[in-house]
Short mmCIF file of C-alpha atoms in Angstrom, two decimals:
data_model
loop_
_atom_site.label_atom_id
_atom_site.label_comp_id
_atom_site.label_asym_id
_atom_site.label_seq_id
_atom_site.Cartn_x
_atom_site.Cartn_y
_atom_site.Cartn_z
CA UNK A 8 -32.06 13.95 -37.54
CA UNK A 9 -33.98 12.16 -40.32
CA UNK A 10 -36.50 9.88 -38.50
CA UNK A 11 -35.67 7.11 -41.01
CA UNK A 12 -32.20 6.93 -39.49
CA UNK A 13 -33.43 6.15 -35.98
CA UNK A 14 -32.97 2.56 -34.77
CA UNK A 15 -33.29 0.97 -31.35
CA UNK A 16 -29.93 0.26 -29.76
CA UNK A 17 -30.77 -3.45 -29.50
CA UNK A 18 -31.21 -3.82 -33.27
CA UNK A 19 -27.86 -2.34 -34.26
CA UNK A 20 -25.45 -4.97 -35.53
CA UNK A 21 -21.69 -4.74 -35.03
CA UNK A 22 -20.01 -3.04 -37.98
CA UNK A 23 -16.42 -3.10 -39.26
CA UNK A 24 -15.60 0.60 -39.63
CA UNK A 25 -12.59 2.29 -41.21
CA UNK A 26 -12.25 6.02 -40.53
CA UNK A 27 -10.00 7.87 -42.99
CA UNK A 28 -8.59 11.30 -42.11
CA UNK A 29 -6.09 13.51 -43.88
CA UNK A 30 -4.19 14.15 -40.65
CA UNK A 31 -3.99 12.32 -37.34
CA UNK A 32 -2.21 12.03 -34.00
CA UNK A 33 0.49 12.36 -32.91
CA UNK A 34 1.86 14.30 -35.87
CA UNK A 35 -1.21 16.55 -36.11
CA UNK A 36 -3.70 17.86 -33.56
CA UNK A 37 -6.86 19.66 -34.61
CA UNK A 38 -10.63 19.63 -34.50
CA UNK A 39 -11.06 16.84 -37.05
CA UNK A 40 -8.50 14.68 -35.27
CA UNK A 41 -10.32 15.14 -31.94
CA UNK A 42 -13.64 14.34 -33.65
CA UNK A 43 -12.36 11.15 -35.30
CA UNK A 44 -10.64 9.89 -32.16
CA UNK A 45 -13.73 10.49 -30.03
CA UNK A 46 -16.05 8.90 -32.59
CA UNK A 47 -13.80 5.87 -33.04
CA UNK A 48 -13.41 5.35 -29.29
CA UNK A 49 -17.17 5.48 -28.69
CA UNK A 50 -17.91 3.14 -31.57
CA UNK A 51 -15.35 0.68 -30.22
CA UNK A 52 -17.07 0.84 -26.82
CA UNK A 53 -20.32 -0.02 -28.61
CA UNK A 54 -18.83 -3.26 -29.91
CA UNK A 55 -17.82 -2.20 -33.42
CA UNK A 56 -14.48 -3.11 -34.99
CA UNK A 57 -12.83 0.25 -35.66
CA UNK A 58 -9.65 1.18 -37.51
CA UNK A 59 -8.25 4.59 -38.50
CA UNK A 60 -6.18 5.24 -41.63
CA UNK A 61 -4.32 8.44 -42.48
CA UNK A 62 -1.57 9.48 -44.90
CA UNK A 63 1.76 10.74 -43.60
CA UNK A 64 4.61 12.40 -45.45
CA UNK A 65 8.03 10.82 -45.14
CA UNK A 66 7.26 7.23 -44.18
CA UNK A 67 9.53 4.59 -45.70
CA UNK A 68 6.58 2.22 -45.83
CA UNK A 69 3.18 1.55 -44.22
CA UNK A 70 3.08 1.77 -40.43
CA UNK A 71 0.66 0.21 -37.97
CA UNK A 72 0.19 0.98 -34.29
CA UNK A 73 -2.50 1.21 -31.63
CA UNK A 74 -3.75 4.38 -29.93
CA UNK A 75 -6.41 4.38 -27.21
CA UNK A 76 -7.28 0.80 -28.13
CA UNK A 77 -7.89 1.63 -31.82
CA UNK A 78 -5.73 0.24 -34.65
CA UNK A 79 -4.03 2.94 -36.73
CA UNK A 80 -2.77 2.45 -40.30
CA UNK A 81 -0.45 5.11 -41.78
CA UNK A 82 0.64 5.14 -45.41
CA UNK A 83 3.23 7.32 -47.10
CA UNK A 84 2.58 10.20 -49.49
CA UNK A 85 5.22 12.43 -51.10
CA UNK A 86 6.19 15.72 -49.46
CA UNK A 87 5.88 17.37 -52.89
CA UNK A 88 2.94 16.11 -54.88
CA UNK A 89 2.76 16.73 -58.60
CA UNK A 90 0.06 19.07 -59.88
CA UNK A 91 -2.02 16.14 -61.10
CA UNK A 92 -1.64 14.35 -57.75
CA UNK A 93 -2.61 17.45 -55.76
CA UNK A 94 -5.65 18.07 -57.97
CA UNK A 95 -6.82 14.45 -57.81
CA UNK A 96 -6.36 13.80 -61.52
CA UNK A 97 -4.14 10.82 -60.80
CA UNK A 98 -3.44 8.56 -57.85
CA UNK A 99 -0.85 9.84 -55.41
CA UNK A 100 2.40 7.93 -55.04
CA UNK A 101 2.16 5.71 -52.01
CA UNK A 102 -1.63 5.29 -51.82
CA UNK A 103 -1.39 1.81 -53.37
CA UNK A 104 -0.63 0.74 -49.80
CA UNK A 105 -4.04 2.04 -48.76
CA UNK A 106 -5.74 0.14 -51.58
CA UNK A 107 -3.99 -3.03 -50.42
CA UNK A 108 -5.04 -2.38 -46.83
CA UNK A 109 -8.66 -1.84 -47.91
CA UNK A 110 -8.63 -5.14 -49.79
CA UNK A 111 -7.18 -6.87 -46.71
CA UNK A 112 -9.46 -5.23 -44.11
CA UNK A 113 -12.70 -5.37 -46.14
CA UNK A 114 -14.54 -2.81 -43.98
CA UNK A 115 -18.31 -2.62 -43.99
CA UNK A 116 -18.12 1.18 -43.88
CA UNK A 117 -15.32 3.45 -45.06
CA UNK A 118 -15.94 6.81 -43.40
CA UNK A 119 -13.93 9.64 -44.98
CA UNK A 120 -13.32 12.79 -42.92
CA UNK A 121 -10.99 14.63 -45.29
CA UNK A 122 -10.55 15.36 -48.97
CA UNK A 123 -6.88 16.10 -49.48
CA UNK A 124 -3.76 14.85 -51.24
CA UNK A 125 -3.78 11.06 -50.92
CA UNK A 126 -7.36 10.95 -49.73
CA UNK A 127 -10.08 11.77 -52.26
CA UNK A 128 -12.36 10.33 -54.91
CA UNK A 129 -9.78 7.77 -56.10
CA UNK A 130 -9.54 6.36 -52.58
CA UNK A 131 -13.33 6.37 -52.20
CA UNK A 132 -13.58 4.27 -55.36
CA UNK A 133 -10.94 1.91 -53.95
CA UNK A 134 -13.08 1.56 -50.80
CA UNK A 135 -16.15 0.77 -52.92
CA UNK A 136 -14.12 -1.82 -54.84
CA UNK A 137 -13.24 -3.41 -51.48
CA UNK A 138 -16.97 -3.81 -50.81
CA UNK A 139 -17.43 -0.93 -48.36
CA UNK A 140 -20.24 1.55 -48.12
CA UNK A 141 -18.78 5.05 -48.28
CA UNK A 142 -19.70 7.88 -45.90
CA UNK A 143 -18.07 11.30 -46.27
CA UNK A 144 -18.21 13.92 -43.52
CA UNK A 145 -17.43 17.44 -44.72
CA UNK A 146 -15.37 19.05 -41.94
CA UNK A 147 -13.72 21.81 -43.98
CA UNK A 148 -15.19 25.07 -45.35
CA UNK A 149 -14.75 23.80 -48.93
CA UNK A 150 -17.91 21.66 -48.45
CA UNK A 151 -16.43 18.94 -50.61
CA UNK A 152 -14.88 20.39 -53.77
CA UNK A 153 -16.87 23.63 -53.94
CA UNK A 154 -14.34 26.21 -52.70
CA UNK A 155 -10.87 26.25 -54.26
CA UNK A 156 -9.85 29.02 -51.88
CA UNK A 157 -10.69 26.73 -48.98
CA UNK A 158 -12.28 29.36 -46.75
CA UNK A 159 -15.76 30.02 -48.24
CA UNK A 160 -14.90 33.72 -47.90
CA UNK A 161 -15.45 35.88 -50.98
CA UNK A 162 -12.16 37.67 -51.75
CA UNK A 163 -11.08 36.49 -48.31
CA UNK A 164 -13.24 39.14 -46.62
CA UNK A 165 -16.96 38.29 -46.54
CA UNK A 166 -18.96 35.09 -46.38
CA UNK A 167 -19.54 33.73 -49.89
CA UNK A 168 -23.07 33.05 -51.12
CA UNK A 169 -21.89 29.51 -51.83
CA UNK A 170 -22.90 29.44 -55.51
CA UNK A 171 -19.91 27.81 -57.24
CA UNK A 172 -19.33 29.05 -60.79
CA UNK A 173 -16.12 28.55 -62.82
CA UNK A 174 -15.22 32.16 -63.67
CA UNK A 175 -16.41 33.60 -60.35
CA UNK A 176 -14.52 31.02 -58.26
CA UNK A 177 -11.41 31.14 -60.46
CA UNK A 178 -11.15 34.92 -60.03
CA UNK A 179 -11.44 34.59 -56.24
CA UNK A 180 -8.80 31.83 -56.16
CA UNK A 181 -6.44 33.85 -58.35
CA UNK A 182 -6.82 36.91 -56.10
CA UNK A 183 -5.76 34.70 -53.19
CA UNK A 184 -2.57 33.95 -55.15
CA UNK A 185 -1.65 37.61 -55.34
CA UNK A 186 -3.39 39.03 -58.41
CA UNK A 187 -5.36 42.26 -58.19
CA UNK A 188 -9.09 41.73 -58.71
CA UNK A 189 -9.23 43.18 -62.23
CA UNK A 190 -6.39 40.95 -63.40
CA UNK A 191 -7.96 37.97 -61.60
CA UNK A 192 -11.30 38.54 -63.36
CA UNK A 193 -9.59 38.97 -66.75
CA UNK A 194 -7.48 35.83 -66.41
CA UNK A 195 -10.45 33.81 -65.16
CA UNK A 196 -12.56 34.94 -68.12
CA UNK A 197 -9.79 34.24 -70.64
CA UNK A 198 -9.34 30.82 -69.09
CA UNK A 199 -13.01 30.10 -69.75
CA UNK A 200 -12.59 30.45 -73.51
CA UNK A 201 -12.95 27.05 -75.12
CA UNK A 202 -9.59 25.41 -75.75
CA UNK A 203 -7.55 28.26 -74.27
CA UNK A 204 -6.25 26.20 -71.35
CA UNK A 205 -4.54 23.80 -73.76
CA UNK A 206 -2.13 26.45 -75.06
CA UNK A 207 -1.59 28.20 -71.75
CA UNK A 208 1.71 26.43 -71.15
CA UNK A 209 3.18 25.09 -67.93
CA UNK A 210 4.70 26.71 -64.88
CA UNK A 211 3.14 29.23 -62.53
CA UNK A 212 1.68 31.41 -65.29
CA UNK A 213 0.17 28.45 -67.07
CA UNK A 214 -1.29 27.17 -63.79
CA UNK A 215 -2.95 30.55 -63.18
CA UNK A 216 -4.34 30.64 -66.72
CA UNK A 217 -5.83 27.15 -66.23
CA UNK A 218 -7.61 28.06 -62.97
CA UNK A 219 -11.06 28.25 -64.58
CA UNK A 220 -10.61 24.78 -66.07
CA UNK A 221 -9.52 23.53 -62.64
CA UNK A 222 -12.71 24.90 -61.09
CA UNK A 223 -14.76 23.08 -63.76
CA UNK A 224 -12.87 19.90 -62.92
CA UNK A 225 -13.54 20.35 -59.20
CA UNK A 226 -17.26 20.88 -59.80
CA UNK A 227 -17.30 17.62 -61.76
CA UNK A 228 -15.56 16.01 -58.78
CA UNK A 229 -18.30 17.43 -56.55
CA UNK A 230 -20.90 15.77 -58.76
CA UNK A 231 -19.01 12.47 -58.69
CA UNK A 232 -18.66 12.71 -54.90
CA UNK A 233 -22.42 12.30 -54.57
CA UNK A 234 -22.32 9.38 -57.02
CA UNK A 235 -19.57 7.47 -55.23
CA UNK A 236 -20.56 8.24 -51.62
CA UNK A 237 -23.59 6.50 -50.17
CA UNK A 238 -24.08 9.45 -47.81
CA UNK A 239 -22.41 12.84 -47.42
CA UNK A 240 -22.67 14.34 -43.94
CA UNK A 241 -22.57 18.08 -43.26
CA UNK A 242 -22.21 19.67 -39.83
CA UNK A 243 -24.49 22.71 -40.08
CA UNK A 244 -27.53 24.02 -41.89
CA UNK A 245 -25.58 26.55 -43.96
CA UNK A 246 -23.41 23.81 -45.48
CA UNK A 247 -26.47 21.67 -46.16
CA UNK A 248 -28.16 24.52 -48.02
CA UNK A 249 -25.06 25.30 -50.07
CA UNK A 250 -24.58 21.65 -51.03
CA UNK A 251 -28.21 21.40 -52.19
CA UNK A 252 -28.04 24.66 -54.13
CA UNK A 253 -25.00 23.30 -55.95
CA UNK A 254 -26.83 20.19 -57.09
CA UNK A 255 -26.39 17.67 -54.29
CA UNK A 256 -29.18 15.07 -54.32
CA UNK A 257 -31.15 15.50 -51.11
CA UNK A 258 -31.39 11.75 -50.55
CA UNK A 259 -27.60 11.49 -50.24
CA UNK A 260 -27.18 14.43 -47.83
CA UNK A 261 -27.38 14.14 -44.03
CA UNK A 262 -27.08 16.80 -41.33
CA UNK A 263 -25.33 15.63 -38.15
CA UNK A 264 -24.34 18.65 -36.08
CA UNK A 265 -21.16 18.74 -34.02
CA UNK A 266 -21.10 17.69 -30.40
CA UNK A 267 -18.60 18.02 -27.58
CA UNK A 268 -16.67 15.20 -26.01
CA UNK A 269 -15.23 15.36 -22.52
CA UNK A 270 -12.22 13.11 -22.06
CA UNK A 271 -13.05 12.83 -18.35
CA UNK A 272 -15.23 14.19 -15.61
CA UNK A 273 -15.52 17.96 -15.44
CA UNK A 274 -17.46 20.43 -13.37
CA UNK A 275 -19.49 23.02 -15.20
CA UNK A 276 -18.94 26.43 -13.60
CA UNK A 277 -21.54 27.46 -11.02
CA UNK A 278 -24.38 29.71 -12.23
CA UNK A 279 -24.03 33.50 -11.98
CA UNK A 280 -26.23 33.75 -8.90
CA UNK A 281 -23.68 31.63 -7.05
CA UNK A 282 -20.48 32.78 -8.76
CA UNK A 283 -21.00 36.09 -10.55
CA UNK A 284 -18.36 37.35 -12.97
CA UNK A 285 -15.89 39.75 -11.40
CA UNK A 286 -13.16 42.00 -12.71
CA UNK A 287 -10.59 41.60 -13.98
CA UNK A 288 -12.43 39.41 -16.44
CA UNK A 289 -10.58 36.45 -17.99
CA UNK A 290 -10.77 36.18 -21.78
CA UNK A 291 -9.24 33.10 -23.37
CA UNK A 292 -8.22 31.83 -26.77
CA UNK A 293 -7.92 28.07 -27.34
CA UNK A 294 -6.99 26.51 -30.64
CA UNK A 295 -4.62 26.47 -33.56
CA UNK A 296 -2.49 29.56 -34.15
CA UNK A 297 -3.30 30.51 -37.75
CA UNK A 298 -4.31 33.61 -39.69
CA UNK A 299 -7.60 31.94 -40.63
CA UNK A 300 -8.39 31.63 -36.92
CA UNK A 301 -8.20 35.43 -36.55
CA UNK A 302 -5.35 35.45 -34.04
CA UNK A 303 -3.71 38.54 -35.55
CA UNK A 304 -7.08 40.31 -35.34
CA UNK A 305 -7.25 39.40 -31.65
CA UNK A 306 -3.70 40.69 -31.11
CA UNK A 307 -4.61 43.97 -32.77
CA UNK A 308 -7.76 44.28 -30.67
CA UNK A 309 -5.83 43.71 -27.44
CA UNK A 310 -3.22 46.27 -28.45
CA UNK A 311 -5.97 48.87 -28.93
CA UNK A 312 -7.22 48.59 -25.35
CA UNK A 313 -6.31 51.26 -22.84
CA UNK A 314 -4.03 50.08 -20.05
CA UNK A 315 -6.74 50.59 -17.42
CA UNK A 316 -9.21 48.14 -19.04
CA UNK A 317 -9.65 45.42 -16.43
CA UNK A 318 -9.29 42.33 -18.59
CA UNK A 319 -6.77 39.51 -18.66
CA UNK A 320 -6.03 37.44 -21.76
CA UNK A 321 -4.79 33.86 -21.78
CA UNK A 322 -3.67 32.40 -25.11
CA UNK A 323 -3.51 28.62 -25.37
CA UNK A 324 -2.44 28.10 -28.95
CA UNK A 325 -1.31 25.08 -30.94
CA UNK A 326 1.74 25.93 -33.05
CA UNK A 327 2.55 22.85 -35.11
CA UNK A 328 3.74 24.49 -38.32
CA UNK A 329 5.82 27.46 -39.48
CA UNK A 330 2.83 29.81 -39.46
CA UNK A 331 1.87 28.79 -35.94
CA UNK A 332 5.42 29.20 -34.64
CA UNK A 333 5.66 32.71 -36.14
CA UNK A 334 2.33 33.74 -34.62
CA UNK A 335 3.34 32.28 -31.25
CA UNK A 336 6.41 34.55 -31.29
CA UNK A 337 4.20 37.55 -32.06
CA UNK A 338 1.94 36.72 -29.12
CA UNK A 339 5.01 36.31 -26.93
CA UNK A 340 6.18 39.79 -27.93
CA UNK A 341 2.72 41.18 -27.11
CA UNK A 342 2.83 39.47 -23.71
CA UNK A 343 6.17 41.14 -22.97
CA UNK A 344 4.70 44.58 -23.60
CA UNK A 345 1.38 44.04 -21.81
CA UNK A 346 1.16 42.57 -18.33
CA UNK A 347 -2.43 41.41 -18.87
CA UNK A 348 -1.52 38.98 -21.70
CA UNK A 349 -0.25 35.45 -21.02
CA UNK A 350 0.91 32.95 -23.62
CA UNK A 351 0.66 29.45 -22.15
CA UNK A 352 1.35 25.96 -23.54
CA UNK A 353 -1.36 24.09 -25.41
CA UNK A 354 -3.57 22.07 -23.10
CA UNK A 355 -4.16 18.30 -23.51
CA UNK A 356 -7.68 17.39 -24.55
CA UNK A 357 -8.52 15.95 -21.14
CA UNK A 358 -7.89 19.40 -19.65
CA UNK A 359 -9.90 21.44 -22.16
CA UNK A 360 -13.21 21.55 -20.31
CA UNK A 361 -11.67 22.62 -17.01
CA UNK A 362 -9.69 25.35 -18.78
CA UNK A 363 -12.76 26.63 -20.64
CA UNK A 364 -14.71 26.76 -17.39
CA UNK A 365 -11.97 28.94 -15.90
CA UNK A 366 -12.44 31.61 -18.59
CA UNK A 367 -15.17 34.21 -18.21
CA UNK A 368 -15.40 34.48 -22.01
CA UNK A 369 -13.86 32.53 -24.87
CA UNK A 370 -12.79 34.48 -27.95
CA UNK A 371 -13.13 32.72 -31.34
CA UNK A 372 -12.18 35.45 -33.84
CA UNK A 373 -12.09 33.27 -37.00
CA UNK A 374 -11.76 35.00 -40.36
CA UNK A 375 -12.74 31.96 -42.44
CA UNK A 376 -15.84 29.79 -42.46
CA UNK A 377 -16.15 27.55 -39.42
CA UNK A 378 -18.13 24.31 -39.65
CA UNK A 379 -18.32 24.25 -35.87
CA UNK A 380 -16.17 25.10 -34.26
CA UNK A 381 -16.14 22.40 -31.61
CA UNK A 382 -14.51 24.72 -29.08
CA UNK A 383 -17.68 26.90 -29.07
CA UNK A 384 -19.79 23.87 -28.16
CA UNK A 385 -17.26 22.83 -25.50
CA UNK A 386 -17.30 26.34 -24.02
CA UNK A 387 -21.09 26.30 -23.80
CA UNK A 388 -20.94 22.90 -22.10
CA UNK A 389 -18.48 24.35 -19.57
CA UNK A 390 -20.79 27.31 -18.92
CA UNK A 391 -18.65 29.89 -20.72
CA UNK A 392 -20.10 32.28 -23.34
CA UNK A 393 -18.28 33.08 -26.57
CA UNK A 394 -17.37 36.18 -28.55
CA UNK A 395 -17.10 34.96 -32.14
CA UNK A 396 -17.48 36.20 -35.69
CA UNK A 397 -20.63 36.25 -37.76
CA UNK A 398 -19.66 33.54 -40.24
CA UNK A 399 -20.15 29.81 -40.52
CA UNK A 400 -21.88 27.73 -37.90
CA UNK A 401 -21.19 30.32 -35.21
CA UNK A 402 -24.27 32.09 -36.60
CA UNK A 403 -26.23 28.96 -35.64
CA UNK A 404 -24.61 28.51 -32.21
CA UNK A 405 -24.38 32.06 -30.88
CA UNK A 406 -27.42 34.31 -30.50
CA UNK A 407 -25.57 37.62 -30.57
CA UNK A 408 -26.37 39.79 -27.57
CA UNK A 409 -28.30 36.97 -25.89
CA UNK A 410 -25.83 34.17 -25.10
CA UNK A 411 -22.65 35.71 -26.51
CA UNK A 412 -21.59 38.20 -29.14
CA UNK A 413 -20.77 38.12 -32.86
CA UNK A 414 -18.53 40.72 -34.46
CA UNK A 415 -17.60 41.12 -38.15
CA UNK A 416 -14.67 38.90 -39.21
CA UNK A 417 -11.38 40.75 -39.36
CA UNK A 418 -12.69 43.79 -37.49
CA UNK A 419 -10.18 44.48 -34.72
CA UNK A 420 -11.94 47.72 -33.72
CA UNK A 421 -15.27 45.94 -33.14
CA UNK A 422 -13.52 43.19 -31.19
CA UNK A 423 -11.68 45.71 -29.02
CA UNK A 424 -14.97 47.50 -28.33
CA UNK A 425 -16.51 44.18 -27.27
CA UNK A 426 -13.64 43.52 -24.85
CA UNK A 427 -13.94 47.04 -23.45
CA UNK A 428 -17.71 46.73 -22.99
CA UNK A 429 -17.67 43.49 -20.98
CA UNK A 430 -14.70 44.62 -18.90
CA UNK A 431 -16.64 47.72 -17.86
CA UNK A 432 -19.86 45.80 -17.28
CA UNK A 433 -19.20 42.13 -16.39
CA UNK A 434 -22.90 41.68 -15.66
CA UNK A 435 -23.34 41.36 -19.42
CA UNK A 436 -21.36 38.13 -19.25
CA UNK A 437 -23.67 36.80 -16.53
CA UNK A 438 -26.69 37.57 -18.71
CA UNK A 439 -25.08 35.55 -21.50
CA UNK A 440 -24.32 32.69 -19.12
CA UNK A 441 -27.98 32.46 -18.11
CA UNK A 442 -28.98 31.98 -21.77
CA UNK A 443 -26.43 29.43 -22.95
CA UNK A 444 -27.92 26.65 -25.09
CA UNK A 445 -27.76 22.98 -24.17
CA UNK A 446 -24.99 21.67 -26.44
CA UNK A 447 -25.03 18.37 -28.29
CA UNK A 448 -22.66 15.63 -27.22
CA UNK A 449 -20.47 13.24 -29.18
CA UNK A 450 -22.63 10.46 -27.74
CA UNK A 451 -25.55 11.86 -29.76
CA UNK A 452 -23.33 12.31 -32.82
CA UNK A 453 -22.14 8.68 -32.54
CA UNK A 454 -25.68 7.33 -32.18
CA UNK A 455 -26.74 9.12 -35.37
CA UNK A 456 -23.77 7.75 -37.29
CA UNK A 457 -24.42 4.21 -36.12
CA UNK A 458 -28.04 4.51 -37.20
CA UNK A 459 -26.89 5.89 -40.55
CA UNK A 460 -24.52 2.96 -41.06
CA UNK A 461 -27.34 0.50 -40.42
CA UNK A 462 -29.54 2.23 -42.98
CA UNK A 463 -26.97 2.21 -45.79
CA UNK A 464 -25.97 -1.36 -45.00
CA UNK A 465 -29.60 -2.47 -45.20
CA UNK A 466 -29.89 -1.47 -48.89
CA UNK A 467 -32.79 0.81 -48.01
CA UNK A 468 -30.85 4.02 -48.56
CA UNK A 469 -32.31 6.34 -51.24
CA UNK A 470 -30.36 6.00 -54.51
CA UNK A 471 -31.35 9.30 -56.14
#
């Protein structure tokens, strides 16, 4: 943490804080939602006035309620945004209610945790107009507006170098939409020709032709982000480096790494000398069921294992959309054909730590950039090592071969080999357990945010 952000607890004044997230409970459950709820609850305990605002499709009008002692404001956005609304070129229908709420609430700090339809630069400007200081925490791989694909994975396969360039990024985004790479490169280059986007026409073809111009627009939004926001917070060193290399002013950028939050008391598993790992080993998956989380890779790896491999797999997936439901059915089919696979209901947050402690190893097979993920930190806190993929912040959390293992993203063969290895030699898991790092906590994360708020509210924040 920047030493200039440190303040004694006694000197911190109460602050009126509005957290803004693109999705929130009970309609959506994910890492950002857990993060915002934990942060808001702790800040409320510290004497701050805390409110959460989030858009929601399908509301007839604004809705207010209270969850865990925190006021929640929901405002309506359309289920089908126009192209200009989705791209942030115009205000989204329904967000006028948020502007009115900002004017009524007059928060000291408006802390944005998402950049999405109905929550972006226009809403940040509205918060500034209401007199708030603006803090933006970049939870998603896009690192603001840098990655149109949304995964920070070049061609969807390997970790991008993070250098955002119009033609390069347009080609990658077009390939994601189904074009072969040669056609994607050609269309991206043609779209870069001055004035060509104006005669490209409308519809799907016109949208594809205008991709390069869209990337240019997004990079301008990235520049404006660091003009409007008083501070932009990133969650890992890789994201900080990428933001700087793409022109972010260092004085506006803050690193505040993720921490875990236990909703109640939990017992970390005993050390290996007291409770050594035994076969059959228990390997768990905990999180959202999505292709980007690598769940199909994990299914393929399990299917490759011989029937005599002494490992049991427990899948605790969140299926809150069509993709998740389809993947849940695929896991259920796998469980029917293999006695060592169990598909169980998602676990409430207050049961996460106990569940993680019951696993011998947690598998996090993500195929897109992970800013955390929080579940890795929670597993370490519970005393459970992780097999993950060598992308994103997992490179900063897992010392491969020392306190866990990293395999290439999307490589089902390598993942199957990892499962086979630890099932044959569970002592490897105990070696990893003895070298687990001491994870950060949400209490530390909250303290750093509160110090940051005091700095920007004091008018001493760097303005470069």
